[in-house]
mmCIF file of C-alpha atoms in Angstrom:
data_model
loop_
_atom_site.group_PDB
_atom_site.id
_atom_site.type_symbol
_atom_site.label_atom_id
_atom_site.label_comp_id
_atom_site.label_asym_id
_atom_site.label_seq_id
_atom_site.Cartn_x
_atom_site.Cartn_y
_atom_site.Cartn_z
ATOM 1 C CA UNK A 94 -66.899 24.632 126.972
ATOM 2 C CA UNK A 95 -67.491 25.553 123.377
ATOM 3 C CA UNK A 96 -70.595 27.060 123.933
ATOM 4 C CA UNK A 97 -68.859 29.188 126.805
ATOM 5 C CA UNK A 98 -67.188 32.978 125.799
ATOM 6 C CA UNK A 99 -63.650 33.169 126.656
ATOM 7 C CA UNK A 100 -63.926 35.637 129.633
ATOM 8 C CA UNK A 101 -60.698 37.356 128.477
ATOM 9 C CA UNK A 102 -62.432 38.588 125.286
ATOM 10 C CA UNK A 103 -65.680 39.949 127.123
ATOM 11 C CA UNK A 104 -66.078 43.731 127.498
ATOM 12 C CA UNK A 105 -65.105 45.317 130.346
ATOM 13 C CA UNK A 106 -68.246 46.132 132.332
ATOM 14 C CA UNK A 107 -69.975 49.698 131.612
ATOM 15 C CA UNK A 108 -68.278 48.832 127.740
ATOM 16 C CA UNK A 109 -69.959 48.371 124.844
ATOM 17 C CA UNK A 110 -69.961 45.237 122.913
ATOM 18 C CA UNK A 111 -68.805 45.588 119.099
ATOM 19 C CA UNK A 112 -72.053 47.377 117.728
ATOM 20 C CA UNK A 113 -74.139 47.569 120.954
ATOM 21 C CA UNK A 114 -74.528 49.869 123.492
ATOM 22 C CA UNK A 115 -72.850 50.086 127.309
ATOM 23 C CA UNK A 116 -74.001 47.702 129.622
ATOM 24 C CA UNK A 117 -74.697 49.360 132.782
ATOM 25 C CA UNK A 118 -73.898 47.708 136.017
ATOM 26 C CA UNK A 119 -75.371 49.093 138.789
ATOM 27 C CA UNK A 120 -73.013 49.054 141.412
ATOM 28 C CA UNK A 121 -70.184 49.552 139.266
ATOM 29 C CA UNK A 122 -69.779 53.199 141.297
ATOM 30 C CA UNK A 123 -69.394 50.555 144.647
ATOM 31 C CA UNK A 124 -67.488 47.196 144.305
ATOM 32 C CA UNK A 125 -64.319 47.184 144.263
ATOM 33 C CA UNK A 126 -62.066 46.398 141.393
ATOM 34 C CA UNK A 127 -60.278 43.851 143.206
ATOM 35 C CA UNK A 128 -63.955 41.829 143.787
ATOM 36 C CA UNK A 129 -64.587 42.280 139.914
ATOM 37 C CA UNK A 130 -61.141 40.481 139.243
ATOM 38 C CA UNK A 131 -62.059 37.590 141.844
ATOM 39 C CA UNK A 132 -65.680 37.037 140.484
ATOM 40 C CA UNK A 133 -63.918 37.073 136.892
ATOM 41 C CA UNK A 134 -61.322 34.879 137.870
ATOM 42 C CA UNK A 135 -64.276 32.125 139.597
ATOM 43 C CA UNK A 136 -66.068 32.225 136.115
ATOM 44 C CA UNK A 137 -62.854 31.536 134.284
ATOM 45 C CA UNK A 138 -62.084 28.852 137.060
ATOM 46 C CA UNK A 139 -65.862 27.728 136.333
ATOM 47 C CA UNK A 140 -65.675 27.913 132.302
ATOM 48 C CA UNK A 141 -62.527 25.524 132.535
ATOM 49 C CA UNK A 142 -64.361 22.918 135.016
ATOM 50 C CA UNK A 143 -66.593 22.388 131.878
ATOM 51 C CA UNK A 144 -64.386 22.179 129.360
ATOM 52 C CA UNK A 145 -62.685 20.078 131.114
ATOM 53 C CA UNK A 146 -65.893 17.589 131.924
ATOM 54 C CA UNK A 147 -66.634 17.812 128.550
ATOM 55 C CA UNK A 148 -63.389 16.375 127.233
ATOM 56 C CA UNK A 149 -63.635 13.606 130.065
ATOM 57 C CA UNK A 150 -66.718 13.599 131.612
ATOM 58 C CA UNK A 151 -67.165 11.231 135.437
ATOM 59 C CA UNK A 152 -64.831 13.728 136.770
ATOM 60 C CA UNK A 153 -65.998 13.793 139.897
ATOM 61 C CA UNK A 154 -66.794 9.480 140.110
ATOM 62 C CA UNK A 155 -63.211 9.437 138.994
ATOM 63 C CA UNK A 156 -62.135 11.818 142.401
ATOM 64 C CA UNK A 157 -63.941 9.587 144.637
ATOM 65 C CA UNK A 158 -62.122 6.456 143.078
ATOM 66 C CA UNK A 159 -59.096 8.272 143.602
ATOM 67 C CA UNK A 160 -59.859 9.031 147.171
ATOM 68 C CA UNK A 161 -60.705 5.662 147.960
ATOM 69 C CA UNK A 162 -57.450 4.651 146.530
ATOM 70 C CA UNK A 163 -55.552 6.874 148.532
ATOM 71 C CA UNK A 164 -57.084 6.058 151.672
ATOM 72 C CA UNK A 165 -56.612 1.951 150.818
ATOM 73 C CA UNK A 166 -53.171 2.492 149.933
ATOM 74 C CA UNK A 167 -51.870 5.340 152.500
ATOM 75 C CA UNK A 168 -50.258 7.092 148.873
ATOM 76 C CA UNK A 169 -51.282 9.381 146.339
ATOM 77 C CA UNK A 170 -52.219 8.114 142.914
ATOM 78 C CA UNK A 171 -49.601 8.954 140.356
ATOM 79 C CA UNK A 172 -50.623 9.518 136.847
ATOM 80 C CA UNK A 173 -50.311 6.318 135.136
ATOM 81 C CA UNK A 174 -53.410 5.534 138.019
ATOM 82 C CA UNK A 175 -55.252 8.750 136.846
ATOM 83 C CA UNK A 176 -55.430 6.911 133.527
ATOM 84 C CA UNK A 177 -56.261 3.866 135.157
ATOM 85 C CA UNK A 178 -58.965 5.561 137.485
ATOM 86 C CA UNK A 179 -60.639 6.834 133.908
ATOM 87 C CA UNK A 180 -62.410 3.241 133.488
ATOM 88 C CA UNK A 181 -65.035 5.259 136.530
ATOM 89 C CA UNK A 182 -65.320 8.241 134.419
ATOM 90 C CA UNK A 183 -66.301 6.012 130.986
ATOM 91 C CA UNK A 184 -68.166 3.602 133.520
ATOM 92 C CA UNK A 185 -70.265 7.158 134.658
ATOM 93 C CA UNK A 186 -70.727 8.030 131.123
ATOM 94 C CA UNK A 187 -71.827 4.371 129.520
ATOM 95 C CA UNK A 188 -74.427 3.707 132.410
ATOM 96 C CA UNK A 189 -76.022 7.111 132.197
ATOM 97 C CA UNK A 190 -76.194 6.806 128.217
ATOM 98 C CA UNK A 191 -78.036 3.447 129.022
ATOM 99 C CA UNK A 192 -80.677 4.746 131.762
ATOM 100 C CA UNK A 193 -81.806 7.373 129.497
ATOM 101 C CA UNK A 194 -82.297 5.236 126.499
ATOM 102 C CA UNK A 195 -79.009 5.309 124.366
ATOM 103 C CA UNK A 196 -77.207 1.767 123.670
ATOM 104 C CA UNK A 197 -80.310 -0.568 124.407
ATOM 105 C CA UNK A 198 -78.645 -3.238 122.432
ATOM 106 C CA UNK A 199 -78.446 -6.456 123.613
ATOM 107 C CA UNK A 200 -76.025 -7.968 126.604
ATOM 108 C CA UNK A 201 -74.591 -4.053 127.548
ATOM 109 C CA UNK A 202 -75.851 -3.456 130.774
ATOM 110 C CA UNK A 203 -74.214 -7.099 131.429
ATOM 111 C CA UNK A 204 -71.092 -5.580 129.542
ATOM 112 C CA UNK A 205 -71.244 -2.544 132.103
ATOM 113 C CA UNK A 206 -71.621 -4.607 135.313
ATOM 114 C CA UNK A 207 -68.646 -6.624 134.411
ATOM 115 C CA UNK A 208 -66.699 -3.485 133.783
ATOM 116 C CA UNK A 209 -67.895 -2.051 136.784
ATOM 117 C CA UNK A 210 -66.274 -5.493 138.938
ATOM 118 C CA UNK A 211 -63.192 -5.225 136.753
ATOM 119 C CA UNK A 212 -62.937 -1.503 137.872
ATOM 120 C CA UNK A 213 -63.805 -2.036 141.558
ATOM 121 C CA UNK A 214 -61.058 -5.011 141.726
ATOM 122 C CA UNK A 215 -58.537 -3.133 140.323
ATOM 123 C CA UNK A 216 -59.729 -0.517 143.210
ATOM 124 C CA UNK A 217 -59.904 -2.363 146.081
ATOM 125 C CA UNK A 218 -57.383 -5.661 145.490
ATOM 126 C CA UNK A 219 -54.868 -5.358 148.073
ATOM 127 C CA UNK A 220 -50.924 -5.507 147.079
ATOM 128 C CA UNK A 221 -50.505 -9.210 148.623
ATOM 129 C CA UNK A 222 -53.132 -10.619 146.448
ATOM 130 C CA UNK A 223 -52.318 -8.753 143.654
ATOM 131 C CA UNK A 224 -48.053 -9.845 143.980
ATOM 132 C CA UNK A 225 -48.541 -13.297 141.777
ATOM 133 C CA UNK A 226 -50.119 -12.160 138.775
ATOM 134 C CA UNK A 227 -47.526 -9.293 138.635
ATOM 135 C CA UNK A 228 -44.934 -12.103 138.843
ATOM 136 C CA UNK A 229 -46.601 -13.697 135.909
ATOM 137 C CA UNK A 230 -46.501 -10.824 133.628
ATOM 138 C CA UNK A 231 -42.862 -10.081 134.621
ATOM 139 C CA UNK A 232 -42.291 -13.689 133.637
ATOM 140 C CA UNK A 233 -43.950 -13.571 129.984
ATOM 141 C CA UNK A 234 -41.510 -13.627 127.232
ATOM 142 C CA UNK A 235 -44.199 -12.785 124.472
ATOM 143 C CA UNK A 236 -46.317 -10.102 126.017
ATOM 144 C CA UNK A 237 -49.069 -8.727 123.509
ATOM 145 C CA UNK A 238 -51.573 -5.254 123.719
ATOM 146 C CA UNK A 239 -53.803 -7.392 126.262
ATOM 147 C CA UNK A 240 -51.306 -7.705 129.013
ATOM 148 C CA UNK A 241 -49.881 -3.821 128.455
ATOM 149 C CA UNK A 242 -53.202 -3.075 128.888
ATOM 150 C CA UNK A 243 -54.172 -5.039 132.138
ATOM 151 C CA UNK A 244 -51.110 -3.323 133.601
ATOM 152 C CA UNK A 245 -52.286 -0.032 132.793
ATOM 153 C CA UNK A 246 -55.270 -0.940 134.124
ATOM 154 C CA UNK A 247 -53.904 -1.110 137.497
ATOM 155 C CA UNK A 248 -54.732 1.711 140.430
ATOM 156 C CA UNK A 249 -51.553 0.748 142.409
ATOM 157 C CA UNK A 250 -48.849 2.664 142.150
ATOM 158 C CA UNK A 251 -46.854 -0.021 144.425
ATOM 159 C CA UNK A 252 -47.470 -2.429 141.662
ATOM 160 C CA UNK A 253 -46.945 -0.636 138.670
ATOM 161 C CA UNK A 254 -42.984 0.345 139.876
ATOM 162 C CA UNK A 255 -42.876 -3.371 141.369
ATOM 163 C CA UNK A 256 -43.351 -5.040 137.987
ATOM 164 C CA UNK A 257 -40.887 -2.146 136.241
ATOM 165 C CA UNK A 258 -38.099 -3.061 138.624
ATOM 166 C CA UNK A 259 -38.431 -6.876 138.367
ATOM 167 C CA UNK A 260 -36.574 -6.973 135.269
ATOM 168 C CA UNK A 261 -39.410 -7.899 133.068
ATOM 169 C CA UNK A 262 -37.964 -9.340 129.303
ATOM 170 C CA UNK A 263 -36.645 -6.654 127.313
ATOM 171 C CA UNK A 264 -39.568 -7.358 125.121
ATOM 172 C CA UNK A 265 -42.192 -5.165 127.315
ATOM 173 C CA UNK A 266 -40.511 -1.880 126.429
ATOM 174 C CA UNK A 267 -42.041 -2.180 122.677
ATOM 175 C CA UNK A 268 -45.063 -3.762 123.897
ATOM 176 C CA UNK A 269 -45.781 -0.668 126.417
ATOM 177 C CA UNK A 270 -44.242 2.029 124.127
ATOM 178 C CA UNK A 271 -47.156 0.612 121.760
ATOM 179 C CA UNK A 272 -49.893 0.100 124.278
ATOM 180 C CA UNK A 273 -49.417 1.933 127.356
ATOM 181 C CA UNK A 274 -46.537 4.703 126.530
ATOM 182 C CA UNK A 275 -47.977 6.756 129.435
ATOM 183 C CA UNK A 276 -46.470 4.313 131.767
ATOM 184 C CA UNK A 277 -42.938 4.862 130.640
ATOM 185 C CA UNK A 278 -43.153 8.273 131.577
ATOM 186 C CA UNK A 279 -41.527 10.429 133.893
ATOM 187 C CA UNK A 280 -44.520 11.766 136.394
ATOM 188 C CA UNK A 281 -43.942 15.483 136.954
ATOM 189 C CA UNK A 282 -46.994 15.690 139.333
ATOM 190 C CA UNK A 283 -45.051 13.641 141.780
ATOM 191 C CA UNK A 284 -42.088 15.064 142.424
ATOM 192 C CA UNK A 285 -40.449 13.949 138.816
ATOM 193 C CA UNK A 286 -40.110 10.409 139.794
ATOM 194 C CA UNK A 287 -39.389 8.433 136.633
ATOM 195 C CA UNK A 288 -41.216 4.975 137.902
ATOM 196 C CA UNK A 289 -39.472 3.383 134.055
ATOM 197 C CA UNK A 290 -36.017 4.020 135.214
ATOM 198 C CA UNK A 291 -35.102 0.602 136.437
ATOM 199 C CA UNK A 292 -36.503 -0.778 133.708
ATOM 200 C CA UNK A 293 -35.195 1.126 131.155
ATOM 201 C CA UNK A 294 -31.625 0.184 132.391
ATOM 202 C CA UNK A 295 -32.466 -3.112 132.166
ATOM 203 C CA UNK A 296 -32.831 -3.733 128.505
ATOM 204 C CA UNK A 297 -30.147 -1.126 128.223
ATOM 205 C CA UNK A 298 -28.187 -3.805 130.124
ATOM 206 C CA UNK A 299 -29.259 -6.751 128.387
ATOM 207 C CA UNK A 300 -30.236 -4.873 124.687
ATOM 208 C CA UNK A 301 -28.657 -1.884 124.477
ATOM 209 C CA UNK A 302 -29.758 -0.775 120.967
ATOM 210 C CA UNK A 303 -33.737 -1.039 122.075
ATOM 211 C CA UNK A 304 -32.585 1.268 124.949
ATOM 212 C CA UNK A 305 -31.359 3.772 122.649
ATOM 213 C CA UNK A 306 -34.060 3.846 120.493
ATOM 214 C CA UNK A 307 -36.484 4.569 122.500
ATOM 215 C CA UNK A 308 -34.109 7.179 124.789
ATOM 216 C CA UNK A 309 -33.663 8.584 121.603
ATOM 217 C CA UNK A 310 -35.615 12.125 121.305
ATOM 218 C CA UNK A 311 -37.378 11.332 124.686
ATOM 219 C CA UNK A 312 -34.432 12.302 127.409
ATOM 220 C CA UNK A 313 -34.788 15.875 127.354
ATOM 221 C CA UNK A 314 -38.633 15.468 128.210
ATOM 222 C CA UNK A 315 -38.466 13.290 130.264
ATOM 223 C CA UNK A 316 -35.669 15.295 132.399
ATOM 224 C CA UNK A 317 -37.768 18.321 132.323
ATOM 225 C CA UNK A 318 -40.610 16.184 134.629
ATOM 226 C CA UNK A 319 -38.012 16.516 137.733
ATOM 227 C CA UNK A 320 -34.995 16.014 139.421
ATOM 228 C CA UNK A 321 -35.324 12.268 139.855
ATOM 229 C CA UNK A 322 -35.864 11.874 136.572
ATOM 230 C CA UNK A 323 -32.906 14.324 135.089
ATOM 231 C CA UNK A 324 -30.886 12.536 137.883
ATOM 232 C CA UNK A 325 -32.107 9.152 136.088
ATOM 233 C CA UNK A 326 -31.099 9.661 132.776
ATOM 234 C CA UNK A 327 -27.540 10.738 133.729
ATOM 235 C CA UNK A 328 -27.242 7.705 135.507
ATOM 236 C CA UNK A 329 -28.662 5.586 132.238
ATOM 237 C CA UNK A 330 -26.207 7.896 129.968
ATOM 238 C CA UNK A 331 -23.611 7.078 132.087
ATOM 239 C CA UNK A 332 -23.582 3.328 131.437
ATOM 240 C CA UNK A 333 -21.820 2.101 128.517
ATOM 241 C CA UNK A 334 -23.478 1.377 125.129
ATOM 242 C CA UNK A 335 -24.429 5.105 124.585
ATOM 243 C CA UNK A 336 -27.771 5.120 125.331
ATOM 244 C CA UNK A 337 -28.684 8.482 125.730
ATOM 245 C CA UNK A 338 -27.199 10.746 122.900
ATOM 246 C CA UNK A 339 -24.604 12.804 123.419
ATOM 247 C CA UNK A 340 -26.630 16.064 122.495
ATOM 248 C CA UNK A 341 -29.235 15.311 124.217
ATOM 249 C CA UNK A 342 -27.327 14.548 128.071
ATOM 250 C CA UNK A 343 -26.072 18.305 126.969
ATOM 251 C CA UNK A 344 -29.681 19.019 126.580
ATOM 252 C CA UNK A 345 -30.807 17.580 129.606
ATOM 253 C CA UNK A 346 -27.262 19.455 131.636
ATOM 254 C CA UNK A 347 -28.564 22.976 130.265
ATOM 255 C CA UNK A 348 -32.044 22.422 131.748
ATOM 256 C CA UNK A 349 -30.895 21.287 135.065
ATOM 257 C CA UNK A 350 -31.028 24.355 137.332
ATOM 258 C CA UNK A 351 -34.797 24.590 136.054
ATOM 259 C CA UNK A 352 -36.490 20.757 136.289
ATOM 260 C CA UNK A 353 -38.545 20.674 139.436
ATOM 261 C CA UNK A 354 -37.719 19.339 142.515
ATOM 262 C CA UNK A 355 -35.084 20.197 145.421
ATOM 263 C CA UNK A 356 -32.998 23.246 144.615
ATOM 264 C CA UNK A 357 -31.088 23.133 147.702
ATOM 265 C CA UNK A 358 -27.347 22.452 147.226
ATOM 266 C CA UNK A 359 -27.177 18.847 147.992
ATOM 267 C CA UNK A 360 -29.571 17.915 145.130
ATOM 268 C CA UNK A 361 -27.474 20.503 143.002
ATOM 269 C CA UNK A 362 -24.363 18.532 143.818
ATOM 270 C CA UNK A 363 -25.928 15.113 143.383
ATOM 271 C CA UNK A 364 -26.792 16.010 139.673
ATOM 272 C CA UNK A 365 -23.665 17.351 139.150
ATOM 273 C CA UNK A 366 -21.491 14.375 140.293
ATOM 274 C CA UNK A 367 -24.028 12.413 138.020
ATOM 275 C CA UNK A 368 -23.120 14.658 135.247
ATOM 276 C CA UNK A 369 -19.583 14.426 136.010
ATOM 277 C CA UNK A 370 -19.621 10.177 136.167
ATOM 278 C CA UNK A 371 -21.598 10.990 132.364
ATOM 279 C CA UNK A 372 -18.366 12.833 131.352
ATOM 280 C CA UNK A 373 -15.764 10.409 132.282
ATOM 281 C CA UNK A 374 -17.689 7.348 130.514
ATOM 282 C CA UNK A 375 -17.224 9.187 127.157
ATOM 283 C CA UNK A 376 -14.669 7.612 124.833
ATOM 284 C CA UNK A 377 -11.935 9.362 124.776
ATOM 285 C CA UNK A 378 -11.869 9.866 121.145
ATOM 286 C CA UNK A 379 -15.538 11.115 121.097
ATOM 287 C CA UNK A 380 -14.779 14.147 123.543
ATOM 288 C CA UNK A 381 -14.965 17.698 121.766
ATOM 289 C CA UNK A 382 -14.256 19.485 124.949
ATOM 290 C CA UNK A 383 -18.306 21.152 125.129
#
């Protein structure tokens, strides 16, 4: 919080401030340092708490949703659902403006309660009922900013990576790179999976120049979020068409040992085999023996 001092730049206890005089503490002669550094630490645990609420405040509606998800659903939320579970956070924010007096314009609290059953569908709608809509989108050949954003709208992991590996029209990967990019992301809080994989081969199947584009400049990162991913874009590099820059598979091959995920030698191997189908599947004529 702004308001907050950054606990690293305080005084040390017993210190005077710039100008002032020692603050005494009186049992500085009995605790023990390693207590000072805990209670320090808590503050600085505390001080980020609400700088963090500050910057999105309904934290803690936003935990519950994502408890209730978890519980429904028998997985964890990934992060493309953390941005989904935010509509609880805004929902927090926008009906506590209105109960104390801010935004008394006319129709919002109608506004809010539909939000609120948009919110608590996306919530609670199981898979099943969920499975023919997905179908639809994965089916439009003109998708706009409305239909990125009912996707990324959805708390379901299951059908987030369901409608990315139906093959959805090459289209989408503009539309969501415009709309939604966070969903084309690799998700380094679980475990590096790279839900956009099977979809990104896909147009680089069907339109391999949109592939590239977008791979361009974004391998590397998206590596770095975990082995599944890093094992993902060798696999995409390896197909033909180029799709991944030379320079950056290199990129991507230097960083290996570190991305997270399994270090144990299988894994290892796995990526390197990967690596070594990426070598054979360039030209002959474009090899400079790097």
């Amino acid at each position: 919080m702004d308001i907050l001092p950054d606990p690293s730049a305080a005084p040390p206890v017993d210190e005077p401030a710039a100008g002032g005089v020692p603050t005494l503490n009186p049992t500085a002669a009995t605790a023990p340092a390693g207590a000072s550094a805990g209670a320090l630490r808590q503050v600085r645990v505390a001080a980020e708490v609400l700088r963090e609420q500050l910057v999105r405040p309904g934290g803690y509606h936003r935990a519950r949703a994502a408890g209730i998800a978890e519980r429904l659903m028998g997985l964890r939320p990934g992060a493309a659902q953390d941005e989904a579970l935010n509509a609880w956070g805004d929902l927090y924010a926008k009906a506590s403006e209105t109960l104390h007096g801010a935004g008394a314009e006319e129709g919002r609290p109608a506004r809010l309660y539909a939000a609120l059953l948009a919110a608590a569908r996306e919530l609670l709608v199981p898979l099943p009922a969920r499975a023919a809509r997905v179908l639809q989108l994965t089916a439009h050949q003109r998708p706009g900013q409305a239909q990125a954003l009912e996707i990324a709208g959805w708390a379901d992991p299951r059908a987030t990576a369901y409608f990315l590996r139906s093959e959805p029209a090459p289209v989408w990967l503009q539309v969501l790179a415009d709309h939604a990019p966070h969903l084309l992301d690799a998700d380094p809080g679980a475990g590096g999976h790279w839900s956009a994989a099977p979809f990104l081969t896909h147009v680089a199947t069907v339109v391999p120049a949109a592939a590239r584009a977008w791979m361009t400049g974004r391998a590397e990162a998206i590596a770095s979020a975990g082995r599944h991913a890093a094992d993902a874009v060798l696999l995409l590099a390896a197909r033909p068409g180029s799709v991944v820059p030379a320079a950056q598979v290199r990129a991507v091959l230097r960083s290996a040992g570190t991305v997270r995920g399994p270090a144990d030698a299988t894994a290892a191997g796995g990526t390197a085999r990967l690596a070594a189908g990426w070598a054979r599947s360039v030209p002959p004529p474009d090899r400079d023996g790097d």
